[in-house]
């Protein structure tokens, strides 16, 4: 429930900021999953949403480690290939803790080893 509510808040935040939501909770074979796929200013944006309850000691941003980034890039590649998209790409993180919504644009840049 907490994760779903966080994703709903993240999607609303993106809409309020002028993004167009293309897909939510996209899955493709196995562990390939994307929370939110959106576009803005001719850029395809893959958004990882991390939600924590108020008072949680776990930093939601630390949950997007190198391993998670690798999985996100693989999923993004699958999404791009499946939909035959040719756009600039960016990876963002939206961290939600209580009432706070923190949107980190261009949170990480994939290295060549991810492909």
mmCIF file of C-alpha atoms in Angstrom:
data_model
loop_
_atom_site.group_PDB
_atom_site.id
_atom_site.type_symbol
_atom_site.label_atom_id
_atom_site.label_comp_id
_atom_site.label_asym_id
_atom_site.label_seq_id
_atom_site.Cartn_x
_atom_site.Cartn_y
_atom_site.Cartn_z
ATOM 1 C CA UNK A 1 0.000 0.000 0.000
ATOM 2 C CA UNK A 2 2.770 2.452 0.904
ATOM 3 C CA UNK A 3 4.544 1.846 -2.400
ATOM 4 C CA UNK A 4 1.377 2.264 -4.459
ATOM 5 C CA UNK A 5 0.456 5.496 -2.669
ATOM 6 C CA UNK A 6 3.983 6.768 -3.221
ATOM 7 C CA UNK A 7 3.806 5.990 -6.926
ATOM 8 C CA UNK A 8 0.451 7.775 -7.155
ATOM 9 C CA UNK A 9 1.955 10.860 -5.487
ATOM 10 C CA UNK A 10 5.023 10.690 -7.733
ATOM 11 C CA UNK A 11 2.850 10.473 -10.852
ATOM 12 C CA UNK A 12 0.798 13.467 -9.712
ATOM 13 C CA UNK A 13 4.005 15.399 -9.017
ATOM 14 C CA UNK A 14 5.220 14.681 -12.546
ATOM 15 C CA UNK A 15 1.894 15.745 -14.062
ATOM 16 C CA UNK A 16 1.976 18.960 -12.009
ATOM 17 C CA UNK A 17 5.475 19.638 -13.392
ATOM 18 C CA UNK A 18 4.349 19.240 -16.999
ATOM 19 C CA UNK A 19 5.392 15.651 -17.679
ATOM 20 C CA UNK A 20 3.246 13.274 -19.723
ATOM 21 C CA UNK A 21 2.916 9.807 -18.186
ATOM 22 C CA UNK A 22 3.483 7.101 -20.810
ATOM 23 C CA UNK A 23 3.407 4.024 -18.581
ATOM 24 C CA UNK A 24 3.195 2.989 -14.948
ATOM 25 C CA UNK A 25 4.368 -0.286 -13.440
ATOM 26 C CA UNK A 26 5.668 -1.575 -16.758
ATOM 27 C CA UNK A 27 6.873 -5.183 -16.677
ATOM 28 C CA UNK A 28 8.647 -7.271 -19.271
ATOM 29 C CA UNK A 29 9.851 -10.802 -18.688
ATOM 30 C CA UNK A 30 11.276 -11.638 -15.342
ATOM 31 C CA UNK A 31 12.694 -8.883 -13.174
ATOM 32 C CA UNK A 32 12.452 -6.067 -15.690
ATOM 33 C CA UNK A 33 10.241 -3.424 -14.135
ATOM 34 C CA UNK A 34 9.824 0.335 -14.448
ATOM 35 C CA UNK A 35 7.803 2.392 -11.964
ATOM 36 C CA UNK A 36 6.979 5.348 -14.208
ATOM 37 C CA UNK A 37 7.866 6.201 -17.784
ATOM 38 C CA UNK A 38 7.193 9.793 -18.767
ATOM 39 C CA UNK A 39 8.152 12.402 -21.333
ATOM 40 C CA UNK A 40 8.982 16.075 -21.098
ATOM 41 C CA UNK A 41 10.805 18.375 -23.490
ATOM 42 C CA UNK A 42 11.412 15.575 -26.022
ATOM 43 C CA UNK A 43 13.113 13.433 -23.356
ATOM 44 C CA UNK A 44 12.005 9.975 -22.290
ATOM 45 C CA UNK A 45 12.280 9.821 -18.512
ATOM 46 C CA UNK A 46 12.449 6.599 -16.529
ATOM 47 C CA UNK A 47 11.463 7.341 -12.939
ATOM 48 C CA UNK A 48 12.261 5.069 -10.019
ATOM 49 C CA UNK A 49 10.013 5.797 -7.044
ATOM 50 C CA UNK A 50 11.164 5.057 -3.507
ATOM 51 C CA UNK A 51 8.712 5.557 -0.667
ATOM 52 C CA UNK A 52 9.379 5.383 3.052
ATOM 53 C CA UNK A 53 7.065 5.904 5.985
ATOM 54 C CA UNK A 54 7.619 8.940 8.185
ATOM 55 C CA UNK A 55 10.325 8.254 10.755
ATOM 56 C CA UNK A 56 11.994 5.541 8.676
ATOM 57 C CA UNK A 57 15.751 5.466 9.106
ATOM 58 C CA UNK A 58 16.279 3.995 5.632
ATOM 59 C CA UNK A 59 17.216 6.627 3.052
ATOM 60 C CA UNK A 60 15.117 5.940 -0.060
ATOM 61 C CA UNK A 61 17.848 7.291 -2.334
ATOM 62 C CA UNK A 62 20.382 4.740 -1.116
ATOM 63 C CA UNK A 63 18.063 1.981 -2.289
ATOM 64 C CA UNK A 64 18.931 2.837 -5.898
ATOM 65 C CA UNK A 65 22.403 1.335 -5.791
ATOM 66 C CA UNK A 66 24.535 0.160 -8.714
ATOM 67 C CA UNK A 67 22.725 -3.156 -8.933
ATOM 68 C CA UNK A 68 19.308 -1.488 -9.051
ATOM 69 C CA UNK A 69 20.584 1.021 -11.622
ATOM 70 C CA UNK A 70 21.773 -1.867 -13.774
ATOM 71 C CA UNK A 71 18.314 -3.484 -13.666
ATOM 72 C CA UNK A 72 16.647 -0.161 -14.483
ATOM 73 C CA UNK A 73 18.859 0.350 -17.525
ATOM 74 C CA UNK A 74 18.137 -3.172 -18.787
ATOM 75 C CA UNK A 75 14.409 -2.592 -18.338
ATOM 76 C CA UNK A 76 14.645 0.797 -20.058
ATOM 77 C CA UNK A 77 16.440 -0.781 -23.008
ATOM 78 C CA UNK A 78 13.666 -3.369 -23.288
ATOM 79 C CA UNK A 79 11.010 -0.653 -23.141
ATOM 80 C CA UNK A 80 12.759 1.412 -25.823
ATOM 81 C CA UNK A 81 13.165 -1.584 -28.116
ATOM 82 C CA UNK A 82 9.606 -2.812 -27.599
ATOM 83 C CA UNK A 83 8.120 0.614 -28.361
ATOM 84 C CA UNK A 84 10.726 1.587 -30.978
ATOM 85 C CA UNK A 85 11.404 4.926 -29.333
ATOM 86 C CA UNK A 86 14.092 7.297 -30.512
ATOM 87 C CA UNK A 87 14.430 10.081 -27.953
ATOM 88 C CA UNK A 88 16.893 11.417 -25.453
ATOM 89 C CA UNK A 89 16.737 9.350 -22.259
ATOM 90 C CA UNK A 90 17.107 10.295 -18.613
ATOM 91 C CA UNK A 91 16.888 8.398 -15.325
ATOM 92 C CA UNK A 92 15.237 10.184 -12.396
ATOM 93 C CA UNK A 93 14.454 9.187 -8.838
ATOM 94 C CA UNK A 94 11.500 10.421 -6.829
ATOM 95 C CA UNK A 95 11.927 9.845 -3.109
ATOM 96 C CA UNK A 96 8.885 10.188 -0.894
ATOM 97 C CA UNK A 97 9.170 10.368 2.864
ATOM 98 C CA UNK A 98 6.019 11.441 4.635
ATOM 99 C CA UNK A 99 4.777 14.676 3.082
ATOM 100 C CA UNK A 100 8.081 15.388 1.327
ATOM 101 C CA UNK A 101 8.484 14.657 -2.383
ATOM 102 C CA UNK A 102 12.057 14.933 -3.626
ATOM 103 C CA UNK A 103 12.576 14.695 -7.400
ATOM 104 C CA UNK A 104 16.163 14.120 -8.486
ATOM 105 C CA UNK A 105 16.463 14.670 -12.213
ATOM 106 C CA UNK A 106 19.245 12.844 -14.040
ATOM 107 C CA UNK A 107 19.944 10.899 -10.846
ATOM 108 C CA UNK A 108 22.393 8.602 -12.580
ATOM 109 C CA UNK A 109 23.934 8.163 -15.997
ATOM 110 C CA UNK A 110 24.311 4.591 -17.239
ATOM 111 C CA UNK A 111 27.805 3.428 -17.979
ATOM 112 C CA UNK A 112 28.638 1.385 -21.069
ATOM 113 C CA UNK A 113 28.954 -1.724 -18.883
ATOM 114 C CA UNK A 114 25.178 -1.674 -18.253
ATOM 115 C CA UNK A 115 24.464 -2.614 -21.842
#
